[in-house]
Tab-separated table of C-alpha atoms in Angstrom:
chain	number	residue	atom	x	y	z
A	1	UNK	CA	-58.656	21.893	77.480
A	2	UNK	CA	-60.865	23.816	75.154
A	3	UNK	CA	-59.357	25.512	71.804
A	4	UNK	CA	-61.016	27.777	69.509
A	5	UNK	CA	-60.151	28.097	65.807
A	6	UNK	CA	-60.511	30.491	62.965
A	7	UNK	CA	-60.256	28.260	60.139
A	8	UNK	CA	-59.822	30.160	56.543
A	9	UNK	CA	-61.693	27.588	54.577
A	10	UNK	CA	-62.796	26.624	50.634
A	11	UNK	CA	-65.581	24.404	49.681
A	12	UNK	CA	-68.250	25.400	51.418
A	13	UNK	CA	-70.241	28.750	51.032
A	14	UNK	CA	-72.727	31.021	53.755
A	15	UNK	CA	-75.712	30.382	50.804
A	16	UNK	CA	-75.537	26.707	51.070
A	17	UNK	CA	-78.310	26.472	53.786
A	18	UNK	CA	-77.875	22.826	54.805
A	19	UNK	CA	-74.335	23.746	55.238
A	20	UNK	CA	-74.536	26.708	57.717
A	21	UNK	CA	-77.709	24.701	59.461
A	22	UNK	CA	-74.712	21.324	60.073
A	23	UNK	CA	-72.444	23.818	61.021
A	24	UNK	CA	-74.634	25.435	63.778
A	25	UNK	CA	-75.945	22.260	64.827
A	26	UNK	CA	-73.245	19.543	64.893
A	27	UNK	CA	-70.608	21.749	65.613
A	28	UNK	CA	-71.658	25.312	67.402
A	29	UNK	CA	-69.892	27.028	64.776
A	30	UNK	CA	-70.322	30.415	62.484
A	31	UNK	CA	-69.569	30.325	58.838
A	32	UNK	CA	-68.543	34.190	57.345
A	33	UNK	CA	-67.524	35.561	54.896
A	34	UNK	CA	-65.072	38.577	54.306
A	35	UNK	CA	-63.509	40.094	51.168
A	36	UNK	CA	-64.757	36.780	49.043
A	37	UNK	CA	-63.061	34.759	51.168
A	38	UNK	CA	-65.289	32.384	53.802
A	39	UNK	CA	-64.187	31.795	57.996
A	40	UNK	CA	-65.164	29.424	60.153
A	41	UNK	CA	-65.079	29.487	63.804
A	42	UNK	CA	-65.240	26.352	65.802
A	43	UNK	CA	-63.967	24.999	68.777
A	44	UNK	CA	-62.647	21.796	69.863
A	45	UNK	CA	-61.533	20.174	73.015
A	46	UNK	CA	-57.788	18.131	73.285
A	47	UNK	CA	-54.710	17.792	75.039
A	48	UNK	CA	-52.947	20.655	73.088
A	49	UNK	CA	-53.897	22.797	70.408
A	50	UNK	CA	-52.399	20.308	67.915
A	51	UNK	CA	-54.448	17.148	69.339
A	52	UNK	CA	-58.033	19.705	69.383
A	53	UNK	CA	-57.542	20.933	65.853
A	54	UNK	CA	-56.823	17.138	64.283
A	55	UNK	CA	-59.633	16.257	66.103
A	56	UNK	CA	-62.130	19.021	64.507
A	57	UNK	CA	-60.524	18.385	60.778
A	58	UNK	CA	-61.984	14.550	61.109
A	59	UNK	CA	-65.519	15.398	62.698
A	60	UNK	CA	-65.770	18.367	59.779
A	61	UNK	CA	-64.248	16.407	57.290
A	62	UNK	CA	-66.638	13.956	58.154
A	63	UNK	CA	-70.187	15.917	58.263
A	64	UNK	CA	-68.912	18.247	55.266
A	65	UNK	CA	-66.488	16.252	52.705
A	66	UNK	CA	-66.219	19.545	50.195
A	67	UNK	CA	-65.115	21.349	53.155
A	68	UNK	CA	-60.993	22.145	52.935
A	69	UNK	CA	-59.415	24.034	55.995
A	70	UNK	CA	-56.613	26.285	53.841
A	71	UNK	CA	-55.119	27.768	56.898
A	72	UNK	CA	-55.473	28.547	60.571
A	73	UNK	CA	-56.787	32.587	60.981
A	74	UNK	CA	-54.767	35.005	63.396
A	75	UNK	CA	-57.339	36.874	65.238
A	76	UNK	CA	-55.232	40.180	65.769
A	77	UNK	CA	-55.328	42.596	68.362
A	78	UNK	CA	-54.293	46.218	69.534
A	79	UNK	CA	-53.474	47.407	72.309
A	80	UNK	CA	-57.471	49.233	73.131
A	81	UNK	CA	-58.382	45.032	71.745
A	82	UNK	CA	-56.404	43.478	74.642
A	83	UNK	CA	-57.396	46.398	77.270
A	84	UNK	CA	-61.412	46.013	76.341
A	85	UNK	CA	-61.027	41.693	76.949
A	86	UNK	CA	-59.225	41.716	80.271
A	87	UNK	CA	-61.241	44.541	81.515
A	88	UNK	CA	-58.034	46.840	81.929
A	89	UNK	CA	-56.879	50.469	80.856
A	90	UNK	CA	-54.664	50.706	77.956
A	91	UNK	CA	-51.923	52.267	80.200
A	92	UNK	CA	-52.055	49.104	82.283
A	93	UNK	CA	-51.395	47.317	78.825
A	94	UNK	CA	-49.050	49.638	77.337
A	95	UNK	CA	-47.412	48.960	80.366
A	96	UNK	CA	-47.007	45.241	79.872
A	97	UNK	CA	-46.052	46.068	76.490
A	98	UNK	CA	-42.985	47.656	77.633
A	99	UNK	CA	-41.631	45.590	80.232
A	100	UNK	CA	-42.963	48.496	82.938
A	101	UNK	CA	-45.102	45.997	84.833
A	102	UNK	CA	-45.389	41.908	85.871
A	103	UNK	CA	-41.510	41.620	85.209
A	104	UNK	CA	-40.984	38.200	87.035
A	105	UNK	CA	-42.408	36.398	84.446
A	106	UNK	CA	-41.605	35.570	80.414
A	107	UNK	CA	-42.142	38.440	78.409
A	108	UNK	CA	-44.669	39.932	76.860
A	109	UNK	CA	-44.928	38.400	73.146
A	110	UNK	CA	-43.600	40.018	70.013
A	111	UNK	CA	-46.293	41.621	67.800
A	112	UNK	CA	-47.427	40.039	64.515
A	113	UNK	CA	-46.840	43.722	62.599
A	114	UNK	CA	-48.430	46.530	62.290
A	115	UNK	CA	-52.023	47.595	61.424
A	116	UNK	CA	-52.348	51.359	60.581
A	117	UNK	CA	-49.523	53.193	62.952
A	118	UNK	CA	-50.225	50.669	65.643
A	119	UNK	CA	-48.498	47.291	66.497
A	120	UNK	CA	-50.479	43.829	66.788
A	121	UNK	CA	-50.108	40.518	68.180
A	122	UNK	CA	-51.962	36.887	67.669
A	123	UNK	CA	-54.627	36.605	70.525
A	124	UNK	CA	-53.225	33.465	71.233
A	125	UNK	CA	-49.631	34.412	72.198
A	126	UNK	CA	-51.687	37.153	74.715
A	127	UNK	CA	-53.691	34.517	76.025
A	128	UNK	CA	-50.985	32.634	76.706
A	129	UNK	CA	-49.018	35.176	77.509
A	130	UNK	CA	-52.004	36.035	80.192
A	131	UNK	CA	-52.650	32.759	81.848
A	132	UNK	CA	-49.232	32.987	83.915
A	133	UNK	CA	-51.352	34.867	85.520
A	134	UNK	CA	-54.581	33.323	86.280
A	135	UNK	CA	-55.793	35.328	83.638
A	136	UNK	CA	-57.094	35.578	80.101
A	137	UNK	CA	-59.879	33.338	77.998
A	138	UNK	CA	-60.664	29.800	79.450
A	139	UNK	CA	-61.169	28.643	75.731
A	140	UNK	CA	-57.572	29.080	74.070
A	141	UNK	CA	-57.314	29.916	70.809
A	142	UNK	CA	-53.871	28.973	68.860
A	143	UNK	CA	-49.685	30.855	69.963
A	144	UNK	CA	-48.577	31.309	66.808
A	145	UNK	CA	-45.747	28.236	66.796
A	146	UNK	CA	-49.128	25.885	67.398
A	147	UNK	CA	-50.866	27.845	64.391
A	148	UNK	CA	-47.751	27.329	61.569
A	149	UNK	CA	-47.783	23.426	62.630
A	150	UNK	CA	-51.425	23.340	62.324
A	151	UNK	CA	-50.888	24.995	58.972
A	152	UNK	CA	-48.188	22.773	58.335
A	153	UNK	CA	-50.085	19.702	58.952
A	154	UNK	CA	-53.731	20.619	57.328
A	155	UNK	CA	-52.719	19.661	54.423
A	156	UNK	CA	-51.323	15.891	55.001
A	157	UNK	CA	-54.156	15.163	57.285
A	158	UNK	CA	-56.615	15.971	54.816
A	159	UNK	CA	-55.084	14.119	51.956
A	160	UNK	CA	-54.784	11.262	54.102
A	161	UNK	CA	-58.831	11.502	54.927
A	162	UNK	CA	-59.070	11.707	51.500
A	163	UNK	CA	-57.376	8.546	50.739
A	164	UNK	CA	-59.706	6.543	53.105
A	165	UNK	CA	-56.186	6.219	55.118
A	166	UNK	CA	-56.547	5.472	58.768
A	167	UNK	CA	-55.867	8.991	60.465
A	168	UNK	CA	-52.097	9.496	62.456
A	169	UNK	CA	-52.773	11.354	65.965
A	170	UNK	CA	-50.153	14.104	66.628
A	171	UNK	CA	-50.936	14.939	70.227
A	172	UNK	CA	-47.814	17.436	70.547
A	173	UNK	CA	-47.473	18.644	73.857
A	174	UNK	CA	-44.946	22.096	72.615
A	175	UNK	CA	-44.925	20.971	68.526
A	176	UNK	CA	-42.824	23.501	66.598
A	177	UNK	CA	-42.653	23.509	62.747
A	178	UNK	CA	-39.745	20.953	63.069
A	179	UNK	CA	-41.718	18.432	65.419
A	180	UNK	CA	-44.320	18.300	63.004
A	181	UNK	CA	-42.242	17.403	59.828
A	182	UNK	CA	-40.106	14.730	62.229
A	183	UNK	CA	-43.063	13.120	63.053
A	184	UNK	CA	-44.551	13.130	59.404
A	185	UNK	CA	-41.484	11.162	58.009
A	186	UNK	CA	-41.256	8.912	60.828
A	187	UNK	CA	-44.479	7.711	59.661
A	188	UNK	CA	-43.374	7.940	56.142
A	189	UNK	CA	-40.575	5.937	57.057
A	190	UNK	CA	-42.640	3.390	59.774
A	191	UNK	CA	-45.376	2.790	56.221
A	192	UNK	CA	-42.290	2.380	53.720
A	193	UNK	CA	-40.191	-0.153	56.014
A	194	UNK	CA	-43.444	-2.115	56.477
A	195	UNK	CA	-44.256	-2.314	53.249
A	196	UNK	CA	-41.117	-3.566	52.380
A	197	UNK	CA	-40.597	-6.183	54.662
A	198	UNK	CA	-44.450	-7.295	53.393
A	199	UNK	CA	-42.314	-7.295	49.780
A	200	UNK	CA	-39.819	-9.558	51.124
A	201	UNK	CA	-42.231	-11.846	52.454
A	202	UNK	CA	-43.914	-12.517	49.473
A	203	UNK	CA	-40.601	-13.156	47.360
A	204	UNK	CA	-38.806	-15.732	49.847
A	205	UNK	CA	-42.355	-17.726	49.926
């Protein structure tokens, strides 16, 4: 499956030519920027949103090493947002909204806040919401659970590339926040036990 990400990202600027041009190229991406801060749009294929964005953080890493991905962007939506992508009237999507219509199936997500007087929700958790349905964007962009362990896990994978370390692959079918950080120390703990049994070796020889 196709995933699409708004990275918030550091390193990298829109007036670094060569940068934009890789961007474009290698990757069919856009690079903004918004209030000083820069965004980068990409999209990645994998067997869940968690496999698809580790995937995209070692072919960036690799064509742009200044590049750092802070954070994973919610692309927000209203209710006239949601009616105007799925080609629908707001009152058919105020009506999901309340529980008026398509009952038999989960819920209709819980907003993100609220912009102005209006609630929104992550694009995602629509989407998602959607496709019990036969319905919404073929290319999926982050729920919100799969955003927070991307977040989560940004920061590891990255160190890790920049340690010349050989990458861990954390294809999470339904990864929460707590998946994540059990299957970080299980590696912790898999490296540590193997290096000391390596530490043993050498002193009974």
């Amino acid at each position: 499956m196709k995933y699409e990400f708004n990275f918030v990202v550091d390193g990298i600027g829109i007036d670094d030519d060569k940068v934009v041009e890789i961007i474009h190229d290698t990757f069919d991406g856009v690079l903004t920027r918004h209030r000083g801060r820069h965004f980068l749009d990409v999209s990645e294929s994998g067997v869940n949103a968690i496999d698809a964005a580790h995937r995209i953080v070692v072919r960036l890493r690799s064509s742009l090493p200044d590049l750092r991905l802070v954070r994973v962007g919610p692309d927000l939506v209203g209710v006239s947002d949601i009616a105007e992508r799925v080609e629908r009237s707001r009152q058919n999507v105020q009506q999901w909204v309340s529980g008026e219509r398509r009952q038999d199936k989960r819920p209709f997500p819980d907003s993100e806040g609220i912009a102005g007087r209006s609630p929104v929700w992550r694009w995602g958790d629509v989407n998602a919401w959607l496709a019990q349905f036969g319905e919404g964007d073929d290319v999926c962009p982050p729920t919100r659970e799969e955003a927070l362990t991307i977040d989560f896990l940004l920061p590891k994978w990255q160190r890790t590339l920049d340690d010349g370390l050989p990458l861990v692959r954390f294809a999470l079918a339904a990864a929460g926040h707590g998946a994540a950080r059990h299957q970080h120390a299980r590696f912790r703990r898999d490296r540590t036990d193997s290096r000391s049994r390596g530490a043993l070796s050498e002193g009974d020889g």
